[in-house]
mmCIF file of C-alpha atoms in Angstrom:
data_model
loop_
_atom_site.group_PDB
_atom_site.id
_atom_site.type_symbol
_atom_site.label_atom_id
_atom_site.label_comp_id
_atom_site.label_asym_id
_atom_site.label_seq_id
_atom_site.Cartn_x
_atom_site.Cartn_y
_atom_site.Cartn_z
ATOM 1 C CA MET A 1 48.482 91.511 -74.779
ATOM 2 C CA LEU A 2 49.139 94.461 -72.559
ATOM 3 C CA SER A 3 45.512 95.534 -72.532
ATOM 4 C CA ARG A 4 44.441 92.007 -71.561
ATOM 5 C CA ALA A 5 46.921 91.977 -68.637
ATOM 6 C CA VAL A 6 45.611 95.352 -67.507
ATOM 7 C CA ALA A 7 42.035 94.084 -67.769
ATOM 8 C CA ASP A 8 42.942 90.974 -65.767
ATOM 9 C CA GLY A 9 44.581 93.164 -63.140
ATOM 10 C CA ALA A 10 41.483 95.336 -62.951
ATOM 11 C CA ALA A 11 39.309 92.253 -62.569
ATOM 12 C CA THR A 12 41.384 90.944 -59.701
ATOM 13 C CA GLU A 13 41.348 94.339 -58.031
ATOM 14 C CA ARG A 14 37.563 94.305 -58.128
ATOM 15 C CA VAL A 15 37.503 90.870 -56.486
ATOM 16 C CA ARG A 16 40.072 91.555 -53.789
ATOM 17 C CA PRO A 17 38.004 93.918 -51.618
ATOM 18 C CA GLU A 18 35.213 91.344 -51.426
ATOM 19 C CA GLU A 19 37.667 88.545 -50.557
ATOM 20 C CA SER A 20 39.482 90.645 -48.014
ATOM 21 C CA ALA A 21 36.229 91.371 -46.220
ATOM 22 C CA ALA A 22 35.505 87.649 -45.847
ATOM 23 C CA GLY A 23 39.180 86.645 -45.631
ATOM 24 C CA PRO A 24 40.075 87.794 -42.107
ATOM 25 C CA ALA A 25 36.962 86.211 -40.616
ATOM 26 C CA THR A 26 37.687 82.930 -42.360
ATOM 27 C CA ARG A 27 41.365 83.125 -41.475
ATOM 28 C CA GLY A 28 40.538 83.842 -37.839
ATOM 29 C CA ALA A 29 38.168 80.889 -37.715
ATOM 30 C CA ARG A 30 40.876 78.650 -39.191
ATOM 31 C CA VAL A 31 43.376 79.867 -36.615
ATOM 32 C CA LEU A 32 40.954 79.220 -33.751
ATOM 33 C CA THR A 33 40.166 75.764 -35.115
ATOM 34 C CA GLY A 34 43.882 75.006 -35.350
ATOM 35 C CA LEU A 35 44.444 76.218 -31.795
ATOM 36 C CA ARG A 36 41.580 74.068 -30.534
ATOM 37 C CA ARG A 37 42.964 71.017 -32.327
ATOM 38 C CA GLY A 38 46.436 71.697 -30.944
ATOM 39 C CA ARG A 39 45.094 72.093 -27.429
ATOM 40 C CA ALA A 40 43.070 68.885 -27.711
ATOM 41 C CA TRP A 41 46.127 67.014 -29.019
ATOM 42 C CA PHE A 42 48.304 68.361 -26.180
ATOM 43 C CA ARG A 43 45.657 67.472 -23.600
ATOM 44 C CA SER A 44 45.440 63.879 -24.844
ATOM 45 C CA PHE A 45 49.256 63.684 -25.025
ATOM 46 C CA ARG A 46 49.578 64.968 -21.472
ATOM 47 C CA ARG A 47 46.971 62.552 -20.107
ATOM 48 C CA THR A 48 48.455 59.450 -21.715
ATOM 49 C CA ARG A 49 52.015 59.975 -20.459
ATOM 50 C CA PRO A 50 53.764 60.810 -17.165
ATOM 51 C CA PHE A 51 53.992 64.412 -18.336
ATOM 52 C CA TRP A 52 54.529 66.313 -15.092
ATOM 53 C CA GLY A 53 57.014 63.785 -13.749
ATOM 54 C CA GLY A 54 59.039 64.164 -16.936
ATOM 55 C CA VAL A 55 58.848 67.949 -16.756
ATOM 56 C CA TRP A 56 60.132 67.996 -13.155
ATOM 57 C CA LEU A 57 62.934 65.567 -13.978
ATOM 58 C CA VAL A 58 64.031 67.689 -16.943
ATOM 59 C CA ALA A 59 63.885 70.841 -14.790
ATOM 60 C CA GLY A 60 65.962 69.167 -12.071
ATOM 61 C CA GLY A 61 68.506 67.913 -14.609
ATOM 62 C CA TRP A 62 68.764 71.344 -16.184
ATOM 63 C CA THR A 63 69.323 72.890 -12.744
ATOM 64 C CA VAL A 64 72.106 70.419 -11.891
ATOM 65 C CA LEU A 65 73.651 70.989 -15.314
ATOM 66 C CA LYS A 66 73.359 74.768 -15.053
ATOM 67 C CA PHE A 67 75.053 74.989 -11.656
ATOM 68 C CA SER A 68 77.893 72.715 -12.714
ATOM 69 C CA LEU A 69 78.826 74.474 -15.956
ATOM 70 C CA ALA A 70 82.516 75.256 -16.137
ATOM 71 C CA PRO A 71 85.019 75.868 -18.903
ATOM 72 C CA MET A 72 85.928 72.624 -20.676
ATOM 73 C CA GLN A 73 89.632 72.967 -19.788
ATOM 74 C CA LEU A 74 88.721 72.961 -16.103
ATOM 75 C CA VAL A 75 86.381 69.994 -16.535
ATOM 76 C CA VAL A 76 89.062 67.947 -18.286
ATOM 77 C CA SER A 77 91.751 68.828 -15.732
ATOM 78 C CA THR A 78 89.605 68.018 -12.680
ATOM 79 C CA GLY A 79 88.455 64.637 -13.993
ATOM 80 C CA PHE A 80 85.311 62.985 -12.636
ATOM 81 C CA ASP A 81 84.533 65.845 -10.257
ATOM 82 C CA GLY A 82 84.288 68.215 -13.191
ATOM 83 C CA ILE A 83 82.361 65.955 -15.520
ATOM 84 C CA ALA A 84 79.927 64.585 -12.893
ATOM 85 C CA GLY A 85 77.586 67.560 -13.246
ATOM 86 C CA TYR A 86 77.386 67.061 -16.988
ATOM 87 C CA LEU A 87 76.751 63.326 -16.672
ATOM 88 C CA LEU A 88 74.216 63.578 -13.859
ATOM 89 C CA GLY A 89 72.328 66.538 -15.319
ATOM 90 C CA GLY A 90 72.245 64.985 -18.775
ATOM 91 C CA GLY A 91 71.150 61.648 -17.343
ATOM 92 C CA MET A 92 68.323 63.306 -15.431
ATOM 93 C CA ILE A 93 67.165 65.159 -18.542
ATOM 94 C CA LEU A 94 67.246 61.927 -20.533
ATOM 95 C CA SER A 95 65.376 60.115 -17.754
ATOM 96 C CA GLY A 96 62.675 62.763 -17.963
ATOM 97 C CA LEU A 97 62.327 62.680 -21.748
ATOM 98 C CA VAL A 98 62.264 58.920 -22.353
ATOM 99 C CA PRO A 99 58.993 58.263 -20.438
ATOM 100 C CA LEU A 100 57.318 60.975 -22.500
ATOM 101 C CA ALA A 101 58.193 59.089 -25.673
ATOM 102 C CA ALA A 102 57.698 55.577 -24.271
ATOM 103 C CA PRO A 103 55.356 55.582 -21.232
ATOM 104 C CA GLN A 104 55.828 51.841 -20.687
ATOM 105 C CA GLN A 105 59.410 52.609 -19.565
ATOM 106 C CA ARG A 106 58.281 54.916 -16.755
ATOM 107 C CA TYR A 107 59.352 52.638 -13.887
ATOM 108 C CA THR A 108 62.893 52.130 -15.113
ATOM 109 C CA PHE A 109 63.620 55.726 -16.011
ATOM 110 C CA GLY A 110 61.762 57.174 -13.023
ATOM 111 C CA ILE A 111 63.957 55.163 -10.654
ATOM 112 C CA ILE A 112 67.118 55.982 -12.623
ATOM 113 C CA GLY A 113 66.220 59.693 -12.580
ATOM 114 C CA ALA A 114 65.560 59.708 -8.833
ATOM 115 C CA VAL A 115 68.823 57.857 -8.118
ATOM 116 C CA LEU A 116 70.778 60.279 -10.320
ATOM 117 C CA ALA A 117 69.162 63.184 -8.454
ATOM 118 C CA VAL A 118 70.237 61.776 -5.082
ATOM 119 C CA VAL A 119 73.769 61.081 -6.361
ATOM 120 C CA SER A 120 73.973 64.671 -7.613
ATOM 121 C CA LEU A 121 73.775 65.817 -3.989
ATOM 122 C CA VAL A 122 77.233 64.362 -3.367
ATOM 123 C CA ALA A 123 78.829 64.640 -6.805
ATOM 124 C CA SER A 124 77.643 67.969 -8.194
ATOM 125 C CA ASN A 125 77.438 71.150 -6.117
ATOM 126 C CA LEU A 126 74.928 69.806 -3.595
ATOM 127 C CA GLY A 127 72.634 68.653 -6.391
ATOM 128 C CA GLY A 128 72.274 72.059 -7.996
ATOM 129 C CA PHE A 129 72.184 73.692 -4.556
ATOM 130 C CA LEU A 130 69.468 71.240 -3.429
ATOM 131 C CA LEU A 131 66.951 72.608 -5.943
ATOM 132 C CA GLY A 132 67.943 70.243 -8.755
ATOM 133 C CA MET A 133 67.986 67.278 -6.421
ATOM 134 C CA VAL A 134 64.536 68.031 -5.002
ATOM 135 C CA LEU A 135 63.051 68.565 -8.472
ATOM 136 C CA GLY A 136 64.675 65.353 -9.709
ATOM 137 C CA VAL A 137 63.406 63.236 -6.815
ATOM 138 C CA LEU A 138 59.926 64.753 -7.175
ATOM 139 C CA GLY A 139 59.901 64.100 -10.926
ATOM 140 C CA GLY A 140 61.240 60.564 -10.552
ATOM 141 C CA SER A 141 58.636 59.659 -7.962
ATOM 142 C CA MET A 142 55.841 61.199 -10.029
ATOM 143 C CA THR A 143 57.015 59.254 -13.082
ATOM 144 C CA VAL A 144 57.063 55.955 -11.193
ATOM 145 C CA GLY A 145 53.715 56.640 -9.530
ATOM 146 C CA TRP A 146 51.902 57.606 -12.732
ATOM 147 C CA GLY A 147 49.415 55.163 -14.194
ATOM 148 C CA PRO A 148 47.107 55.336 -17.170
ATOM 149 C CA LYS A 149 43.625 56.509 -16.345
ATOM 150 C CA ARG A 150 41.165 53.653 -16.043
ATOM 151 C CA PRO A 151 37.803 53.905 -17.758
ATOM 152 C CA ALA A 152 34.871 54.419 -15.418
ATOM 153 C CA ARG A 153 32.903 51.298 -14.542
ATOM 154 C CA ARG A 154 29.283 51.981 -15.255
ATOM 155 C CA GLY A 155 28.079 48.460 -14.511
ATOM 156 C CA ARG A 156 28.807 48.719 -10.778
ATOM 157 C CA ARG A 157 27.167 52.099 -10.362
ATOM 158 C CA SER A 158 24.020 51.141 -12.199
ATOM 159 C CA ALA A 159 23.821 47.803 -10.322
ATOM 160 C CA ALA A 160 24.382 49.543 -6.976
ATOM 161 C CA GLY A 161 21.770 52.166 -7.867
ATOM 162 C CA ALA A 162 19.265 49.493 -8.839
ATOM 163 C CA ALA A 163 19.890 47.568 -5.596
ATOM 164 C CA ALA A 164 19.466 50.711 -3.517
ATOM 165 C CA SER A 165 16.234 51.658 -5.237
ATOM 166 C CA SER A 166 14.745 48.165 -4.788
ATOM 167 C CA GLY A 167 15.753 48.028 -1.123
ATOM 168 C CA GLU A 168 18.276 45.163 -1.489
ATOM 169 C CA THR A 169 21.647 45.192 0.219
ATOM 170 C CA ALA A 170 24.785 44.611 -1.751
#
């Protein structure tokens, strides 16, 4: 038994150098293929959703939340003034993430995010010292203004090209 195990080990040792020579090249090709697939998936994800509007809304909400962080005892003792930063920042972050998951809700959550950003100017440290408010309004307006890309109309171009080449006016 022992001699067979040693023989099997010797056989695998003879195979390993050949596999290792081809292994890194194959592994590298698999990694590059995976990266290309991931990039293509992310590109299609980004183009079919209000991606940048959501990113700016999340960044604005994080800024408002970051500049309003305080110890929980202080937040509880001050009441709405203390908790407003948490509510507004969290609402802005949520308003930025929902359109990424459900693009058909972009109007509702874009408007809610922009309104929360404007309210944060009054209720939460000047809206994250104006930076969070500006990012939130920018993200909300980009989310509302986003629309799915329309396919190109080839019929009009070819008809217009044919009319121009034959001398007709459209």
